[in-house]
CSV table of C-alpha atoms in Angstrom, one decimal:
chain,number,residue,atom,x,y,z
A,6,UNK,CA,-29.1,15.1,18.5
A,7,UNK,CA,-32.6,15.5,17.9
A,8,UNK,CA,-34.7,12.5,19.7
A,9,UNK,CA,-38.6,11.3,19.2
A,10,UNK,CA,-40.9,10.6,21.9
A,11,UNK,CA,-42.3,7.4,20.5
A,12,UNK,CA,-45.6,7.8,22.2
A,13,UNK,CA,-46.4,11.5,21.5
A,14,UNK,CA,-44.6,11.9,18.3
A,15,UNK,CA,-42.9,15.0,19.4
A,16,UNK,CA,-39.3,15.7,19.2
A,17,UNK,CA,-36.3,16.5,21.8
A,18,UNK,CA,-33.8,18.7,20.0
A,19,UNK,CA,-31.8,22.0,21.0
A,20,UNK,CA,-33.3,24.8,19.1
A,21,UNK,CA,-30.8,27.5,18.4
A,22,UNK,CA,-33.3,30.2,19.0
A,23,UNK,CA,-33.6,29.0,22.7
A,24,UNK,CA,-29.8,29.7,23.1
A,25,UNK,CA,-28.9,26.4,22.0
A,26,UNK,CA,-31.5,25.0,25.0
A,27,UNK,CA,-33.2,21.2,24.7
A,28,UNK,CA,-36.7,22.1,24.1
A,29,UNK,CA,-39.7,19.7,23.1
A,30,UNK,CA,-40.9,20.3,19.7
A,31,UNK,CA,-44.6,19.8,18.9
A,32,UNK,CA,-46.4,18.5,15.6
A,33,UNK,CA,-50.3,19.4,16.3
A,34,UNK,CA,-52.3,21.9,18.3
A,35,UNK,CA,-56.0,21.5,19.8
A,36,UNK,CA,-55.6,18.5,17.5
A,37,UNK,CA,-54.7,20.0,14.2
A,38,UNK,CA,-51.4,19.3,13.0
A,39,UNK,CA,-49.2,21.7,11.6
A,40,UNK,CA,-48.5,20.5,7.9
A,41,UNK,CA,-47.0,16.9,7.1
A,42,UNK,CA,-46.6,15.0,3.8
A,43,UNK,CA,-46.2,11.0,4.1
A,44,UNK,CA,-44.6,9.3,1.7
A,45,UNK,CA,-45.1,5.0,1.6
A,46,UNK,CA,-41.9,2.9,0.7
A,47,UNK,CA,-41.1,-0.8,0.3
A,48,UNK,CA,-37.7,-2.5,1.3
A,49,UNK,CA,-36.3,-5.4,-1.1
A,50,UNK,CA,-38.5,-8.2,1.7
A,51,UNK,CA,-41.2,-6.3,0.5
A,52,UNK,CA,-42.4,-4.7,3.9
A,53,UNK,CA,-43.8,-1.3,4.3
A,54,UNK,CA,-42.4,1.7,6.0
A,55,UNK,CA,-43.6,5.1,6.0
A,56,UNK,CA,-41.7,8.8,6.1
A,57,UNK,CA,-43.4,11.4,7.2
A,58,UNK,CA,-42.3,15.2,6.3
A,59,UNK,CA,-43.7,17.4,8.7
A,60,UNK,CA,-43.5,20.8,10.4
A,61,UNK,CA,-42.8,21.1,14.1
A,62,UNK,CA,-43.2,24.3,16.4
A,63,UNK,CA,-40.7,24.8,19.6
A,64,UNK,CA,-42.9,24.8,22.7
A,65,UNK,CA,-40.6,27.3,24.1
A,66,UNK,CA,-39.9,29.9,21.6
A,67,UNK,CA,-42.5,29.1,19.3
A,68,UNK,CA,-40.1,29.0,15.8
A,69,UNK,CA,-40.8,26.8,12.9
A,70,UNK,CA,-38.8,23.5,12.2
A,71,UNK,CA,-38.7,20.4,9.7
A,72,UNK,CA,-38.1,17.2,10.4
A,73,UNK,CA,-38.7,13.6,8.3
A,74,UNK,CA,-39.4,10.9,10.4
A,75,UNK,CA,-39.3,7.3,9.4
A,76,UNK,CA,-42.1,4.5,10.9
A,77,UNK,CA,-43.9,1.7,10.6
A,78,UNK,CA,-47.2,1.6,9.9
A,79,UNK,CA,-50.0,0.9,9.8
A,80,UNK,CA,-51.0,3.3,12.4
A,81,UNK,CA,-51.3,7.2,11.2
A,82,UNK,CA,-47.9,9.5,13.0
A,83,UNK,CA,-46.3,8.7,14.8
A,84,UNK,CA,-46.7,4.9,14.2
A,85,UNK,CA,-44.2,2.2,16.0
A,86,UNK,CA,-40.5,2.3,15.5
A,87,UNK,CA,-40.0,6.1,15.3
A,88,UNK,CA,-36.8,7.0,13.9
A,89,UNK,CA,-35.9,10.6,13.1
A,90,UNK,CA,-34.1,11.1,9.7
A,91,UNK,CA,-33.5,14.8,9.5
A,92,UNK,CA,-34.2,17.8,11.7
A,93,UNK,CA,-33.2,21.1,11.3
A,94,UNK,CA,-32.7,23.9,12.3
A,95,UNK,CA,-30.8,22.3,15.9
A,96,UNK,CA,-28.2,23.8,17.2
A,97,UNK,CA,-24.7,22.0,17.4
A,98,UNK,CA,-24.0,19.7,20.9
A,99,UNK,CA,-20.9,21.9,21.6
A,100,UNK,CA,-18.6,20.3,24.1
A,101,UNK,CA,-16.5,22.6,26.3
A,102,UNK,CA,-13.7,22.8,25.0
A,103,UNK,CA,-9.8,24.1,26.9
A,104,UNK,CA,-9.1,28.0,25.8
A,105,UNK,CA,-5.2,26.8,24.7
A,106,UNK,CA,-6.6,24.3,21.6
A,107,UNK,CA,-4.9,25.9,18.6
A,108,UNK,CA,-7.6,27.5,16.0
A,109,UNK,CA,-7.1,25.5,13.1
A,110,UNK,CA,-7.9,22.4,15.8
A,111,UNK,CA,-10.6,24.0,17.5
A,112,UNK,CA,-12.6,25.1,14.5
A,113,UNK,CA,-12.1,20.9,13.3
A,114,UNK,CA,-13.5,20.0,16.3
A,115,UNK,CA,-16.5,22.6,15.8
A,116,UNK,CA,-17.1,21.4,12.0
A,117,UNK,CA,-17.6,17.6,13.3
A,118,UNK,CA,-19.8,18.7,16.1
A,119,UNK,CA,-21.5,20.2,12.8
A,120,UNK,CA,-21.9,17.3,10.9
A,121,UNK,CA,-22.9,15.6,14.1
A,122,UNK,CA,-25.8,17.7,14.8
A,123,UNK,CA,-26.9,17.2,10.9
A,124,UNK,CA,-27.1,13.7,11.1
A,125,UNK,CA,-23.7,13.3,8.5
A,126,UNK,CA,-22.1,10.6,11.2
A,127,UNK,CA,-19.6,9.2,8.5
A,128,UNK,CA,-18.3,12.9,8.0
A,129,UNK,CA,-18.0,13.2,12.0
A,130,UNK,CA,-16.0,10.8,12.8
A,131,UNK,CA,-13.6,11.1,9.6
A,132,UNK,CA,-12.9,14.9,11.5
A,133,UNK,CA,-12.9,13.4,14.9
A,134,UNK,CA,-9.9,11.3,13.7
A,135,UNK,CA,-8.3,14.2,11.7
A,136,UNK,CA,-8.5,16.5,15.0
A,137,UNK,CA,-6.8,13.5,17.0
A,138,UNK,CA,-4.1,13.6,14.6
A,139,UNK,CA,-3.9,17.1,14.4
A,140,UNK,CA,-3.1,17.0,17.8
A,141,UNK,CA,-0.6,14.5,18.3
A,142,UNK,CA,1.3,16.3,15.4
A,143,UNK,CA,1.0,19.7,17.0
A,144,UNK,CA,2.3,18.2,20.4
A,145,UNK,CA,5.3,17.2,18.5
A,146,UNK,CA,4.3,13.3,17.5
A,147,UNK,CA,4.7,13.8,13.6
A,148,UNK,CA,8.2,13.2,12.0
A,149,UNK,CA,9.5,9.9,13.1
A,150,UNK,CA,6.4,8.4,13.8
A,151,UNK,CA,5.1,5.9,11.0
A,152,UNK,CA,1.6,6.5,11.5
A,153,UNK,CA,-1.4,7.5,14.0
A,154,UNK,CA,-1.3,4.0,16.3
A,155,UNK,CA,2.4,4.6,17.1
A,156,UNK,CA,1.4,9.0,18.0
A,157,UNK,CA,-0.8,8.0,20.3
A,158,UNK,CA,1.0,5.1,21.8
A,159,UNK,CA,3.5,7.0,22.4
A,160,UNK,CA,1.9,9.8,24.3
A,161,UNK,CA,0.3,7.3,26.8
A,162,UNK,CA,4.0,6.3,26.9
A,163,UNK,CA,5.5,10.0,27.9
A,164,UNK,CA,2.1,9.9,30.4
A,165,UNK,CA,0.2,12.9,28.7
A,166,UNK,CA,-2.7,10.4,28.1
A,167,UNK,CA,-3.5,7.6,30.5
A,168,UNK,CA,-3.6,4.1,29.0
A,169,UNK,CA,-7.6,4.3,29.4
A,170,UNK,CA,-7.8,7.2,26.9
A,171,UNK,CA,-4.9,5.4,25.0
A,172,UNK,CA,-7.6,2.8,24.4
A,173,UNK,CA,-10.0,4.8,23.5
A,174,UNK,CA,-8.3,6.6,21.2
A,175,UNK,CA,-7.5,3.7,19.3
A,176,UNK,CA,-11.0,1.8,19.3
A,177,UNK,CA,-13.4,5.4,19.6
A,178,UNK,CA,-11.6,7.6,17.7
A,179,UNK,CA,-8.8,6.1,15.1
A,180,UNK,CA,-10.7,2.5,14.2
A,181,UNK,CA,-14.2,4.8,13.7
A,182,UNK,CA,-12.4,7.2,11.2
A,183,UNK,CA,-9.9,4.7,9.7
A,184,UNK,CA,-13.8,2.4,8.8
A,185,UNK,CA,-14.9,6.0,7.0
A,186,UNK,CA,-11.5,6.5,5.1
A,187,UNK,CA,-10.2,3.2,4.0
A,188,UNK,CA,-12.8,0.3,4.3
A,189,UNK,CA,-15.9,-0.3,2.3
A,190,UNK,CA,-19.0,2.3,3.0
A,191,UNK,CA,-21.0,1.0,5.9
A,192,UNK,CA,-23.4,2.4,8.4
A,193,UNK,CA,-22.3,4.6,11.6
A,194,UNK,CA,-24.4,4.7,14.6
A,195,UNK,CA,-25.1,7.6,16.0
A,196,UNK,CA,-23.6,6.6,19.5
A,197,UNK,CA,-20.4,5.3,18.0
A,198,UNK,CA,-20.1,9.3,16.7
A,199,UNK,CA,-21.1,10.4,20.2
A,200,UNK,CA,-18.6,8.2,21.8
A,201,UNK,CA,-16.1,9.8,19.4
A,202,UNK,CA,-16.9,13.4,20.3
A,203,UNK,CA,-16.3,12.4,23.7
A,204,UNK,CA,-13.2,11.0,23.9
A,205,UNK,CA,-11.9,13.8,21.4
A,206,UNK,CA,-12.7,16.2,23.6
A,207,UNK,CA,-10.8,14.3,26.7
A,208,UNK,CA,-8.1,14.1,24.8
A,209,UNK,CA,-8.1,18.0,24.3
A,210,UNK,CA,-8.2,18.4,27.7
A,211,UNK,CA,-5.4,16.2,28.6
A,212,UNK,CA,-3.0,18.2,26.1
A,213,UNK,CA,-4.5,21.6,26.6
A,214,UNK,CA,-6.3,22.5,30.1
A,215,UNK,CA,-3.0,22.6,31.9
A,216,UNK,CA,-0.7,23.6,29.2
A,217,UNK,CA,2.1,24.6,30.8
A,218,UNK,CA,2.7,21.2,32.5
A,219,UNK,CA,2.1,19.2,29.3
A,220,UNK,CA,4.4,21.5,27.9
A,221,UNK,CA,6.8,20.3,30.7
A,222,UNK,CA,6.8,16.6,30.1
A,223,UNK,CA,6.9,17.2,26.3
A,224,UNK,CA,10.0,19.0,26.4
A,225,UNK,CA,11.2,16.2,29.3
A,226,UNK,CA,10.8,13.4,26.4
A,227,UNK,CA,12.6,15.2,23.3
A,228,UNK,CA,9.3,16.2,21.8
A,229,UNK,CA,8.7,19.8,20.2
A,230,UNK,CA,5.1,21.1,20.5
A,231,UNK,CA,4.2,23.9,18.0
A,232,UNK,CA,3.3,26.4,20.5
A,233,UNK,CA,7.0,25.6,22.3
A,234,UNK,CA,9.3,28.8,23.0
C-alpha cells in the first residue's frame, strides 16, 4: 500500500514497472514540481482540509504516476496530516501463496489483494471472507454445517488449524467480512484489511502446503475434500 513521507511529501509504493519493487516516488525536481491541482474543502465543523492531485515520478524507473493526497493546511504540499487517497498505477502486495490452492480460490485471493492495493478495503475483506469459506467448503466443511463459525470451529477441532488461527479466523477474517455484508456501511482501516490478508493466507497454508497430510486427517474425521480420490 502506497505510504507518504510526511516530511518530504514523497510516496512509498511498489511500482509495477520496477518488478513489483517498493520504490520512493517523487513530486518535484531542482525544485519544480511536476504538475498538481489542489482542491480546498470544508467538513460539517467547518474546518479546512486540502486534496492535492498531483503527478509523481518513480526514482527508480523513472514512469509517471497519480496520486490525491489529503492535508491540512495551511502550509503549501505536503502540509501536516498527510494521508494518501489514491495512487495508481502500484502493483498488488501478492502474498506467497501454496502451489495446491485450487484456481477458482487462488484467483479470489488475487482479486482482494487487488482491491487491497486500490484502496477498495470494504471489497477486500468481503473476498477475504468468501476465500475462507471457499476453503472450508472445498476441504469438505459445507453440508451439515449451519454456517461459517461452526466450518471453522470445526477444523481447529479435527487439528488442521490451531486454535490461534481459529481465533483469528473468526475476529480477522469472518467478523471483518460479516461488518461489510450484513451491518450498516462503516469505515475499514487499512490494517484491519492487512490483518485479513494475512491470516487468509496462513490459513491457505495450513490446508494446502502439505496436502497430502491434510488430506490424511480429513479423511481420518469423515470429511470429503474436493480434490479427494
Amino acid at each position: 500500500m502506497a505510504k507518504i513521507n510526511q516530511e518530504t511529501g514523497t510516496i512509498i509504493a511498489h511500482c509495477p514497472n520496477c518488478e513489483g519493487a517498493k520504490s520512493t516516488f517523487e513530486w518535484k525536481e531542482q525544485g519544480r514540481d511536476f504538475g498538481h491541482i489542489t482542491y480546498q474543502m470544508e467538513n460539517k465543523r467547518g474546518s479546512t482540509s486540502l486534496i492535492s492531485y498531483r503527478l509523481f515520478r518513480c526514482s527508480g524507473c523513472e514512469s509517471g504516476a497519480f496520486g490525491s493526497i489529503l492535508f491540512q493546511g495551511p502550509k503549501d504540499y505536503p502540509g501536516i496530516s498527510s494521508e494518501v487517497i489514491a495512487f495508481f498505477p502500484e502493483s498488488a502486495v501478492n502474498l506467497e501463496i501454496p502451489k495446491d490452492v485450487p484456481e477458482g480460490i487462488r484467483e479470489e485471493f488475487r482479486e482482494a489483494e487487488k482491491c487491497l492495493a486500490n484502496f477498495c478495503f470494504r471489497a477486500a475483506a468481503g473476498l477475504f471472507r468468501s476465500v475462507l469459506e471457499k476453503t472450508m467448503s472445498a476441504n469438505g466443511y459445507d453440508s451439515g454445517f449451519k454456517n461459517l463459525v461452526a466450518k471453522i470451529d470445526a477444523a481447529a477441532g479435527d487439528g488442521v488449524i490451531t486454535s490461534s488461527r481459529q481465533k483469528r479466523a473468526h475476529q480477522n477474517i469472518r467478523s471483518l467480512g460479516n461488518d461489510v455484508l450484513h451491518e450498516d456501511w462503516q469505515q475499514i482501516s487499512l490494517e484491519e484489511v492487512e490483518e485479513a490478508h494475512h491470516y487468509c493466507q496462513r490459513i491457505l497454508e495450513d490446508f494446502y502446503d502439505h496436502r497430502e497430510s491434510v488430506l490424511e486427517i480429513l479423511k481420518e474425521k469423515g470429511r470429503v475434500p474436493e480434490d479427494s480420490d
